[in-house]
Amino acid sequence: MTENERILNAEAPALSKAARVKYFNIVIESGKGATVTDADGKTYIDLLASASATNTGHSHPHVVKAVQDQAAKLLQYTPAYFANDPAAKLAPRLAALAPISGPTALGWGNSGSDANDAIIKFARAYTGRPYIVSFTGAYHGSTYGSLSLSSVSLNMSRKIGPLLPDIIKVPYPDPWKRLSGEPEAAFVNRMFDAFKLPFETYLPAEEVAAILIEPIQGDGGIVKAPAAFMHQVYDFAKANGILFAVDEVNQGMGRTGKWWSIQHFDLEPDLMSVGKSLASGLPLSAVIGRREIMNSLDSPANAYTTAGNPVTAAAAMATIDVIEDEHLLARSIRLGKKAAAFFEDEKQKFSFIGDVRMYGLDGGIDIVDPVTGKPDSEATAKLVYRVFELGAIMIFLKTNVLRFQPPLVITDEQLQAAFKILDQAFSELAADKLSLPSNVDEIGW
């Protein structure tokens, strides 16, 4: 029995099956930069970055030192009652990074999920309206509020309803909804008509508090909404007194080559959620918004015992240092161009590669049936397992989208090594040399 197997077998009786999305039976023992090592001592190139939660890489020395130094001084005293120095310094620094003109303020949380819950709270409080509009394909989290906003897996609603009331979902303009030969302008207009349909039939706009959107959907397939669509939705919100809110949990903190994905659209949100890579993967999140919105609630409406913990706040300060000092935004753009070129070249070689979407070091690659052009879930599962066997960690989204989100600190040499692994897996799939993993029916979302 391997060490991976021993640890997993010991854990299995005590871990709820609802707590982990299954892919590979490994135990992560350690990580450094863009690599992780399992309990059996095998090292992998990480193309997932802990679900885009370690943009600065694993165990970055500057982040580690900040955590160690702070832990030696104070591990925790609840920020719900008293300030701590790291969080007090982080708050104005993070608020200043928000793409919102004018005074801003924030509230701390422990995960992206509760940051999105907070968007619901503050939007309803500020506007006095009940309804929240979100989009199909969205993943906003697993608390009841954020889960109610989400629309990416039936297991996020199966057997746990009723969900939060007054949440309305509209179609996200993802590429799978675009008709063959349909011009983008026609596609945008058609999707905006679908967006407006609830407002024209049963949803009074004057009773809607906020529209929450991922400018680039993460778990929905790494797909960017058309700019024209985003501007139409934004203008509709402003014309009707509706707050425009964005989820930056997956796509923020430099992932797309900008601090925030909304900056690709030249739009300012009223509210935004931040998490995952904010503290290099440690449990810290924030809801940030215009100050008058963030002051529409009194305490303890959004206070948590551990949110704004001094250790996680110190990690976040160090994370921002690393992104700025090591120019990770520019690095994401540069290496993202290399990745886009690689996948486009592979697309020319292999007919099962469909759409390639790359926004900095942030990619979704569709695997399709070459004959029908439809999603090929079996080929996708074969690929990610072969990539894993060859020494890299990559998962799939939906049923057929390869998720490419390596740490932004990945070296050029590591990136080229990952490309070599991917090319080998693609070649072996094309030669019909790959087989499905034995647990194919239980993996993925």
CSV table of C-alpha atoms in Angstrom, one decimal:
chain,number,residue,atom,x,y,z
A,1,MET,CA,0.0,0.0,0.0
A,2,THR,CA,1.3,3.4,-0.9
A,3,GLU,CA,1.5,6.3,1.6
A,4,ASN,CA,-1.2,8.1,-0.5
A,5,GLU,CA,-3.5,5.1,-0.1
A,6,ARG,CA,-2.8,4.7,3.6
A,7,ILE,CA,-3.7,8.3,4.4
A,8,LEU,CA,-6.8,8.3,2.2
A,9,ASN,CA,-8.0,5.0,3.6
A,10,ALA,CA,-7.6,6.4,7.2
A,11,GLU,CA,-9.5,9.6,6.2
A,12,ALA,CA,-12.3,8.0,4.2
A,13,PRO,CA,-14.6,6.8,7.1
A,14,ALA,CA,-14.5,10.3,8.7
A,15,LEU,CA,-14.9,12.5,5.6
A,16,SER,CA,-18.3,13.3,4.2
A,17,LYS,CA,-18.5,12.5,0.5
A,18,ALA,CA,-20.0,16.0,0.0
A,19,ALA,CA,-16.8,17.6,1.0
A,20,ARG,CA,-14.5,16.8,-1.9
A,21,VAL,CA,-14.9,16.9,-5.7
A,22,LYS,CA,-13.0,13.7,-6.8
A,23,TYR,CA,-10.3,13.7,-9.4
A,24,PHE,CA,-7.1,12.0,-8.3
A,25,ASN,CA,-6.4,9.8,-5.3
A,26,ILE,CA,-3.4,11.7,-4.0
A,27,VAL,CA,-2.4,13.5,-0.8
A,28,ILE,CA,-0.6,16.8,-1.2
A,29,GLU,CA,2.4,16.7,1.1
A,30,SER,CA,4.2,19.9,0.1
A,31,GLY,CA,4.5,22.6,-2.5
A,32,LYS,CA,7.1,25.0,-3.8
A,33,GLY,CA,6.4,27.6,-6.5
A,34,ALA,CA,4.5,25.9,-9.3
A,35,THR,CA,5.0,22.3,-8.1
A,36,VAL,CA,3.5,20.1,-5.5
A,37,THR,CA,4.7,16.8,-4.1
A,38,ASP,CA,2.4,14.0,-2.9
A,39,ALA,CA,2.8,11.7,0.1
A,40,ASP,CA,4.6,9.1,-2.0
A,41,GLY,CA,7.2,11.7,-3.0
A,42,LYS,CA,6.1,12.3,-6.6
A,43,THR,CA,6.3,15.9,-7.8
A,44,TYR,CA,3.9,17.4,-10.2
A,45,ILE,CA,3.7,20.6,-12.2
A,46,ASP,CA,0.6,22.4,-10.8
A,47,LEU,CA,-1.6,23.7,-13.6
A,48,LEU,CA,-4.5,24.3,-11.1
A,49,ALA,CA,-3.0,26.5,-8.5
A,50,SER,CA,-5.3,25.2,-5.8
A,51,ALA,CA,-8.3,26.3,-7.8
A,52,SER,CA,-6.7,29.7,-8.5
A,53,ALA,CA,-6.1,30.2,-4.8
A,54,THR,CA,-2.3,30.2,-4.9
A,55,ASN,CA,-1.5,32.8,-7.6
A,56,THR,CA,1.8,33.6,-5.9
A,57,GLY,CA,2.7,29.9,-5.9
A,58,HIS,CA,3.1,27.4,-3.1
A,59,SER,CA,5.0,28.5,0.1
A,60,HIS,CA,6.4,31.7,-1.3
A,61,PRO,CA,9.2,32.7,1.0
A,62,HIS,CA,7.9,36.2,1.6
A,63,VAL,CA,4.4,35.0,2.4
A,64,VAL,CA,5.8,32.2,4.6
A,65,LYS,CA,7.9,34.6,6.6
A,66,ALA,CA,5.0,37.0,7.1
A,67,VAL,CA,2.9,34.1,8.4
A,68,GLN,CA,5.7,32.9,10.7
A,69,ASP,CA,6.5,36.3,12.1
A,70,GLN,CA,2.8,37.1,12.8
A,71,ALA,CA,2.1,33.7,14.3
A,72,ALA,CA,4.9,34.2,16.8
A,73,LYS,CA,3.2,37.4,17.9
A,74,LEU,CA,-0.5,36.7,17.8
A,75,LEU,CA,-2.4,33.9,16.2
A,76,GLN,CA,-5.9,35.2,16.8
A,77,TYR,CA,-8.0,37.6,18.7
A,78,THR,CA,-11.4,38.1,17.2
A,79,PRO,CA,-11.6,41.0,14.8
A,80,ALA,CA,-15.3,41.1,15.5
A,81,TYR,CA,-14.4,43.0,18.7
A,82,PHE,CA,-10.9,44.4,18.4
A,83,ALA,CA,-8.7,45.5,15.6
A,84,ASN,CA,-5.3,43.9,14.8
A,85,ASP,CA,-2.4,45.5,13.2
A,86,PRO,CA,-2.1,43.5,10.0
A,87,ALA,CA,-5.8,43.7,9.2
A,88,ALA,CA,-5.9,47.4,10.0
A,89,LYS,CA,-3.0,48.0,7.5
A,90,LEU,CA,-4.5,45.6,4.9
A,91,ALA,CA,-8.0,47.2,4.8
A,92,PRO,CA,-7.0,50.6,3.3
A,93,ARG,CA,-4.5,48.9,1.0
A,94,LEU,CA,-6.9,46.5,-0.4
A,95,ALA,CA,-9.7,49.0,-0.6
A,96,ALA,CA,-7.5,51.3,-2.7
A,97,LEU,CA,-6.9,48.4,-5.2
A,98,ALA,CA,-10.6,48.1,-5.8
A,99,PRO,CA,-11.6,49.3,-9.3
A,100,ILE,CA,-14.1,51.7,-7.8
A,101,SER,CA,-13.7,55.5,-7.9
A,102,GLY,CA,-14.7,57.5,-4.8
A,103,PRO,CA,-14.6,56.3,-1.2
A,104,THR,CA,-14.7,52.6,-0.7
A,105,ALA,CA,-14.9,50.3,2.4
A,106,LEU,CA,-14.8,46.6,3.0
A,107,GLY,CA,-15.8,43.8,5.3
A,108,TRP,CA,-13.8,40.7,6.1
A,109,GLY,CA,-14.9,37.1,5.6
A,110,ASN,CA,-13.4,33.6,5.7
A,111,SER,CA,-14.1,32.5,2.1
A,112,GLY,CA,-15.4,33.7,-1.2
A,113,SER,CA,-18.7,32.1,-0.2
A,114,ASP,CA,-19.4,34.4,2.7
A,115,ALA,CA,-18.1,37.4,0.7
A,116,ASN,CA,-20.9,36.7,-1.8
A,117,ASP,CA,-23.4,36.2,1.0
A,118,ALA,CA,-22.3,39.7,2.1
A,119,ILE,CA,-23.1,41.1,-1.3
A,120,ILE,CA,-26.7,39.9,-0.9
A,121,LYS,CA,-26.8,41.5,2.6
A,122,PHE,CA,-25.4,44.9,1.7
A,123,ALA,CA,-27.3,45.1,-1.6
A,124,ARG,CA,-30.7,44.5,0.1
A,125,ALA,CA,-29.9,46.8,2.9
A,126,TYR,CA,-28.8,49.7,0.7
A,127,THR,CA,-31.6,49.5,-1.8
A,128,GLY,CA,-34.4,48.2,0.3
A,129,ARG,CA,-35.2,45.7,-2.4
A,130,PRO,CA,-35.4,41.9,-2.2
A,131,TYR,CA,-34.3,40.4,-5.5
A,132,ILE,CA,-30.8,39.4,-6.6
A,133,VAL,CA,-30.1,38.4,-10.2
A,134,SER,CA,-27.3,35.9,-11.0
A,135,PHE,CA,-26.3,33.9,-14.0
A,136,THR,CA,-26.4,30.3,-15.1
A,137,GLY,CA,-23.0,28.6,-15.1
A,138,ALA,CA,-22.0,30.7,-12.0
A,139,TYR,CA,-20.1,29.3,-9.0
A,140,HIS,CA,-20.3,31.7,-6.1
A,141,GLY,CA,-19.8,29.3,-3.2
A,142,SER,CA,-21.3,26.7,-0.9
A,143,THR,CA,-23.0,28.6,1.9
A,144,TYR,CA,-26.7,28.8,1.6
A,145,GLY,CA,-26.7,32.3,0.1
A,146,SER,CA,-23.8,31.8,-2.3
A,147,LEU,CA,-25.0,28.4,-3.2
A,148,SER,CA,-28.4,29.8,-4.0
A,149,LEU,CA,-26.7,32.3,-6.4
A,150,SER,CA,-24.8,29.5,-8.1
A,151,SER,CA,-25.8,27.4,-11.1
A,152,VAL,CA,-22.9,25.0,-12.0
A,153,SER,CA,-23.9,21.7,-10.5
A,154,LEU,CA,-27.2,20.0,-9.7
A,155,ASN,CA,-25.5,18.6,-6.5
A,156,MET,CA,-25.5,22.2,-5.2
A,157,SER,CA,-29.2,22.2,-5.0
A,158,ARG,CA,-30.3,18.5,-4.9
A,159,LYS,CA,-31.9,17.5,-1.6
A,160,ILE,CA,-31.0,20.7,0.2
A,161,GLY,CA,-33.8,23.1,-0.8
A,162,PRO,CA,-35.5,25.3,-0.3
A,163,LEU,CA,-32.7,27.7,-1.2
A,164,LEU,CA,-32.6,31.4,-0.5
A,165,PRO,CA,-35.7,33.1,-1.9
A,166,ASP,CA,-35.8,35.9,-4.4
A,167,ILE,CA,-32.8,34.7,-6.4
A,168,ILE,CA,-33.4,34.9,-10.2
A,169,LYS,CA,-31.0,33.3,-12.7
A,170,VAL,CA,-30.5,34.5,-16.3
A,171,PRO,CA,-28.4,32.9,-19.0
A,172,TYR,CA,-24.7,33.7,-19.2
A,173,PRO,CA,-23.5,34.4,-22.7
A,174,ASP,CA,-21.1,31.5,-22.9
A,175,PRO,CA,-19.8,30.3,-26.3
A,176,TRP,CA,-21.8,27.1,-26.2
A,177,LYS,CA,-25.0,29.2,-26.6
A,178,ARG,CA,-23.7,30.8,-29.8
A,179,LEU,CA,-25.3,29.5,-33.0
A,180,SER,CA,-23.2,28.3,-35.9
A,181,GLY,CA,-22.3,31.3,-38.1
A,182,GLU,CA,-24.0,33.7,-35.7
A,183,PRO,CA,-22.3,37.2,-35.7
A,184,GLU,CA,-21.2,38.3,-32.3
A,185,ALA,CA,-23.5,41.4,-32.4
A,186,ALA,CA,-26.5,39.1,-33.0
A,187,PHE,CA,-25.4,36.7,-30.3
A,188,VAL,CA,-25.0,39.6,-27.8
A,189,ASN,CA,-28.4,41.0,-28.7
A,190,ARG,CA,-30.0,37.5,-28.4
A,191,MET,CA,-28.5,36.9,-25.0
A,192,PHE,CA,-29.4,40.4,-23.7
A,193,ASP,CA,-33.0,39.7,-24.8
A,194,ALA,CA,-32.9,36.5,-22.7
A,195,PHE,CA,-31.5,38.6,-19.8
A,196,LYS,CA,-34.4,41.1,-20.1
A,197,LEU,CA,-37.1,38.5,-20.4
A,198,PRO,CA,-37.7,38.1,-16.6
A,199,PHE,CA,-37.8,41.9,-16.2
A,200,GLU,CA,-40.4,42.1,-19.0
A,201,THR,CA,-42.6,39.3,-17.7
A,202,TYR,CA,-42.5,38.8,-13.9
A,203,LEU,CA,-39.6,40.5,-12.2
A,204,PRO,CA,-40.2,44.3,-11.5
A,205,ALA,CA,-36.8,46.0,-12.0
A,206,GLU,CA,-37.6,48.4,-9.2
A,207,GLU,CA,-37.6,45.5,-6.8
A,208,VAL,CA,-34.2,44.2,-7.8
A,209,ALA,CA,-31.3,45.0,-5.4
A,210,ALA,CA,-28.3,43.7,-7.4
A,211,ILE,CA,-27.1,41.9,-10.5
A,212,LEU,CA,-24.1,39.7,-9.6
A,213,ILE,CA,-21.9,38.4,-12.4
A,214,GLU,CA,-18.5,36.8,-12.9
A,215,PRO,CA,-17.0,38.9,-15.7
A,216,ILE,CA,-15.0,35.8,-16.6
A,217,GLN,CA,-16.7,32.7,-15.4
A,218,GLY,CA,-14.4,30.3,-13.6
A,219,ASP,CA,-16.1,26.9,-12.9
A,220,GLY,CA,-18.5,27.6,-15.7
A,221,GLY,CA,-15.7,27.0,-18.1
A,222,ILE,CA,-13.2,29.9,-18.0
A,223,VAL,CA,-15.3,32.1,-20.4
A,224,LYS,CA,-15.4,35.8,-20.7
A,225,ALA,CA,-18.7,37.6,-21.3
A,226,PRO,CA,-18.7,39.7,-24.5
A,227,ALA,CA,-17.8,43.3,-23.6
A,228,ALA,CA,-21.0,44.6,-25.4
A,229,PHE,CA,-23.1,42.3,-23.3
A,230,MET,CA,-21.5,43.5,-20.1
A,231,HIS,CA,-22.0,47.1,-21.0
A,232,GLN,CA,-25.7,46.5,-21.8
A,233,VAL,CA,-26.2,44.8,-18.4
A,234,TYR,CA,-24.4,47.6,-16.6
A,235,ASP,CA,-26.4,50.3,-18.4
A,236,PHE,CA,-29.6,48.4,-17.6
A,237,ALA,CA,-28.6,48.2,-13.9
A,238,LYS,CA,-27.8,51.9,-13.7
A,239,ALA,CA,-31.0,52.9,-15.5
A,240,ASN,CA,-33.1,51.0,-12.9
A,241,GLY,CA,-31.3,51.8,-9.7
A,242,ILE,CA,-29.9,48.2,-9.4
A,243,LEU,CA,-26.4,47.7,-7.9
A,244,PHE,CA,-23.8,46.1,-10.3
A,245,ALA,CA,-21.8,43.5,-8.4
A,246,VAL,CA,-18.9,41.3,-9.5
A,247,ASP,CA,-17.4,38.1,-8.2
A,248,GLU,CA,-13.6,38.3,-8.4
A,249,VAL,CA,-12.9,35.3,-6.1
A,250,ASN,CA,-11.6,33.0,-8.9
A,251,GLN,CA,-10.5,35.5,-11.5
A,252,GLY,CA,-9.0,38.3,-9.3
A,253,MET,CA,-5.7,39.0,-7.7
A,254,GLY,CA,-3.8,39.1,-11.0
A,255,ARG,CA,-5.1,35.9,-12.5
A,256,THR,CA,-6.0,37.5,-15.9
A,257,GLY,CA,-3.2,39.9,-16.2
A,258,LYS,CA,-5.1,42.7,-14.4
A,259,TRP,CA,-5.8,42.9,-10.7
A,260,TRP,CA,-9.5,42.3,-11.4
A,261,SER,CA,-11.3,40.7,-14.3
A,262,ILE,CA,-13.8,43.5,-14.4
A,263,GLN,CA,-10.9,45.8,-15.5
A,264,HIS,CA,-11.0,44.1,-19.0
A,265,PHE,CA,-14.4,45.9,-19.5
A,266,ASP,CA,-13.8,49.5,-18.3
A,267,LEU,CA,-16.7,49.2,-15.9
A,268,GLU,CA,-16.9,50.0,-12.2
A,269,PRO,CA,-18.8,47.7,-9.8
A,270,ASP,CA,-20.7,48.9,-6.9
A,271,LEU,CA,-19.8,45.8,-4.9
A,272,MET,CA,-17.2,43.0,-5.4
A,273,SER,CA,-16.2,39.8,-3.7
A,274,VAL,CA,-12.6,38.7,-3.2
A,275,GLY,CA,-11.1,35.5,-1.8
A,276,LYS,CA,-9.0,32.5,-2.8
A,277,SER,CA,-5.6,34.1,-3.7
A,278,LEU,CA,-6.1,37.1,-1.5
A,279,ALA,CA,-4.0,35.5,1.3
A,280,SER,CA,-2.3,33.0,-1.0
A,281,GLY,CA,-4.9,30.4,-0.2
A,282,LEU,CA,-5.2,31.0,3.6
A,283,PRO,CA,-8.9,31.5,4.7
A,284,LEU,CA,-9.5,35.2,4.1
A,285,SER,CA,-12.1,37.0,1.9
A,286,ALA,CA,-13.5,40.5,1.6
A,287,VAL,CA,-16.6,42.2,0.2
A,288,ILE,CA,-15.6,45.7,-1.1
A,289,GLY,CA,-17.9,48.4,-2.2
A,290,ARG,CA,-18.8,52.0,-2.3
A,291,ARG,CA,-18.6,53.3,1.2
A,292,GLU,CA,-22.2,54.4,1.4
A,293,ILE,CA,-23.3,50.9,0.5
A,294,MET,CA,-20.9,49.3,3.0
A,295,ASN,CA,-22.2,51.5,5.7
A,296,SER,CA,-25.9,50.6,5.1
A,297,LEU,CA,-25.7,47.9,7.8
A,298,ASP,CA,-24.8,48.1,11.4
A,299,SER,CA,-22.8,45.5,13.4
A,300,PRO,CA,-22.9,42.6,13.9
A,301,ALA,CA,-24.7,42.1,10.5
A,302,ASN,CA,-21.4,41.0,8.8
A,303,ALA,CA,-19.0,40.2,11.7
A,304,TYR,CA,-17.3,36.8,12.1
A,305,THR,CA,-15.1,35.5,14.9
A,306,THR,CA,-12.1,34.7,12.7
A,307,ALA,CA,-12.6,37.0,9.6
A,308,GLY,CA,-9.6,39.4,9.3
A,309,ASN,CA,-7.5,37.1,11.4
A,310,PRO,CA,-4.0,38.6,12.0
A,311,VAL,CA,-2.1,35.7,10.4
A,312,THR,CA,-4.2,35.6,7.3
A,313,ALA,CA,-4.2,39.4,7.0
A,314,ALA,CA,-0.3,39.3,7.2
A,315,ALA,CA,-0.3,36.7,4.5
A,316,ALA,CA,-2.5,38.9,2.3
A,317,MET,CA,-0.2,41.9,2.8
A,318,ALA,CA,2.7,39.8,1.7
A,319,THR,CA,0.7,38.4,-1.2
A,320,ILE,CA,0.1,41.9,-2.5
A,321,ASP,CA,3.8,42.6,-2.0
A,322,VAL,CA,4.7,39.6,-4.2
A,323,ILE,CA,2.2,40.5,-7.0
A,324,GLU,CA,3.6,44.0,-7.1
A,325,ASP,CA,7.3,43.4,-6.6
A,326,GLU,CA,7.5,40.4,-8.9
A,327,HIS,CA,5.3,42.1,-11.6
A,328,LEU,CA,3.0,39.1,-11.7
A,329,LEU,CA,0.3,41.0,-13.7
A,330,ALA,CA,2.8,41.5,-16.6
A,331,ARG,CA,4.0,37.9,-16.1
A,332,SER,CA,0.5,36.6,-16.4
A,333,ILE,CA,0.1,38.4,-19.7
A,334,ARG,CA,3.5,37.3,-21.1
A,335,LEU,CA,3.2,33.6,-20.2
A,336,GLY,CA,-0.5,33.7,-21.1
A,337,LYS,CA,0.4,34.6,-24.6
A,338,LYS,CA,2.8,31.6,-24.7
A,339,ALA,CA,0.1,29.3,-23.5
A,340,ALA,CA,-2.5,30.7,-26.0
A,341,ALA,CA,0.0,30.1,-28.8
A,342,PHE,CA,0.7,26.5,-27.6
A,343,PHE,CA,-3.0,25.6,-27.4
A,344,GLU,CA,-3.8,27.2,-30.8
A,345,ASP,CA,-1.0,25.2,-32.4
A,346,GLU,CA,-2.3,22.0,-30.7
A,347,LYS,CA,-5.7,22.8,-32.0
A,348,GLN,CA,-4.4,22.8,-35.6
A,349,LYS,CA,-2.9,19.3,-34.9
A,350,PHE,CA,-5.7,17.7,-33.1
A,351,SER,CA,-9.3,17.9,-34.3
A,352,PHE,CA,-10.7,17.1,-30.8
A,353,ILE,CA,-9.5,20.5,-29.5
A,354,GLY,CA,-12.4,22.9,-29.8
A,355,ASP,CA,-12.5,26.5,-28.6
A,356,VAL,CA,-9.4,27.9,-26.8
A,357,ARG,CA,-9.9,30.7,-24.3
A,358,MET,CA,-7.0,32.3,-22.6
A,359,TYR,CA,-7.0,35.5,-20.5
A,360,GLY,CA,-3.5,35.8,-19.1
A,361,LEU,CA,-2.5,32.6,-17.4
A,362,ASP,CA,-6.2,31.7,-17.2
A,363,GLY,CA,-7.5,29.2,-19.8
A,364,GLY,CA,-10.3,27.0,-20.8
A,365,ILE,CA,-9.8,24.5,-23.6
A,366,ASP,CA,-12.8,22.6,-24.9
A,367,ILE,CA,-12.4,18.9,-25.8
A,368,VAL,CA,-15.0,17.9,-28.4
A,369,ASP,CA,-16.1,15.0,-30.6
A,370,PRO,CA,-14.3,15.8,-34.0
A,371,VAL,CA,-17.4,14.6,-35.9
A,372,THR,CA,-20.2,16.2,-34.1
A,373,GLY,CA,-18.4,19.1,-32.4
A,374,LYS,CA,-20.2,18.3,-29.2
A,375,PRO,CA,-18.5,18.0,-25.7
A,376,ASP,CA,-16.6,14.7,-25.3
A,377,SER,CA,-16.5,14.0,-21.6
A,378,GLU,CA,-14.8,10.6,-22.0
A,379,ALA,CA,-11.9,12.0,-24.0
A,380,THR,CA,-11.6,14.8,-21.5
A,381,ALA,CA,-11.4,12.4,-18.6
A,382,LYS,CA,-8.8,10.3,-20.4
A,383,LEU,CA,-6.7,13.4,-21.0
A,384,VAL,CA,-6.6,14.7,-17.5
A,385,TYR,CA,-5.7,11.3,-16.1
A,386,ARG,CA,-2.9,10.8,-18.6
A,387,VAL,CA,-1.6,14.3,-17.8
A,388,PHE,CA,-1.6,13.4,-14.2
A,389,GLU,CA,0.3,10.1,-14.9
A,390,LEU,CA,2.9,12.1,-16.8
A,391,GLY,CA,3.5,14.5,-13.9
A,392,ALA,CA,1.1,17.5,-14.0
A,393,ILE,CA,-2.1,18.3,-12.2
A,394,MET,CA,-5.0,19.5,-14.4
A,395,ILE,CA,-8.7,19.1,-13.9
A,396,PHE,CA,-11.7,19.6,-16.1
A,397,LEU,CA,-14.7,21.9,-15.7
A,398,LYS,CA,-18.3,21.3,-16.9
A,399,THR,CA,-17.7,17.9,-18.6
A,400,ASN,CA,-15.2,18.8,-21.3
A,401,VAL,CA,-13.2,22.0,-20.4
A,402,LEU,CA,-9.6,21.6,-19.5
A,403,ARG,CA,-8.8,24.1,-16.7
A,404,PHE,CA,-5.4,25.8,-17.2
A,405,GLN,CA,-4.6,28.0,-14.2
A,406,PRO,CA,-1.0,27.5,-13.1
A,407,PRO,CA,0.5,29.7,-10.4
A,408,LEU,CA,1.6,33.1,-11.8
A,409,VAL,CA,5.1,32.4,-10.7
A,410,ILE,CA,5.5,29.3,-12.9
A,411,THR,CA,8.9,29.5,-14.7
A,412,ASP,CA,9.3,29.4,-18.4
A,413,GLU,CA,11.0,26.1,-18.1
A,414,GLN,CA,8.2,24.6,-16.1
A,415,LEU,CA,5.7,26.0,-18.6
A,416,GLN,CA,7.5,24.3,-21.4
A,417,ALA,CA,7.7,21.0,-19.5
A,418,ALA,CA,3.9,21.3,-19.0
A,419,PHE,CA,3.4,21.9,-22.7
A,420,LYS,CA,5.5,18.7,-23.5
A,421,ILE,CA,3.3,16.7,-21.2
A,422,LEU,CA,0.1,18.0,-22.7
A,423,ASP,CA,1.3,17.4,-26.2
A,424,GLN,CA,2.2,13.8,-25.4
A,425,ALA,CA,-1.3,13.3,-23.8
A,426,PHE,CA,-3.0,14.8,-26.9
A,427,SER,CA,-0.9,12.7,-29.2
A,428,GLU,CA,-1.7,9.5,-27.3
A,429,LEU,CA,-5.4,10.4,-27.3
A,430,ALA,CA,-5.3,10.9,-31.1
A,431,ALA,CA,-3.6,7.5,-31.4
A,432,ASP,CA,-6.4,5.9,-29.3
A,433,LYS,CA,-3.8,4.8,-26.7
A,434,LEU,CA,-5.7,6.2,-23.6
A,435,SER,CA,-8.2,4.5,-21.4
A,436,LEU,CA,-10.8,5.8,-19.0
A,437,PRO,CA,-10.0,5.8,-15.2
A,438,SER,CA,-11.8,3.1,-13.3
A,439,ASN,CA,-13.7,5.7,-11.2
A,440,VAL,CA,-14.8,7.8,-14.2
A,441,ASP,CA,-18.5,7.8,-13.0
A,442,GLU,CA,-17.7,9.6,-9.8
A,443,ILE,CA,-15.2,12.3,-10.9
A,444,GLY,CA,-15.7,15.9,-11.6
A,445,TRP,CA,-18.5,18.3,-10.7
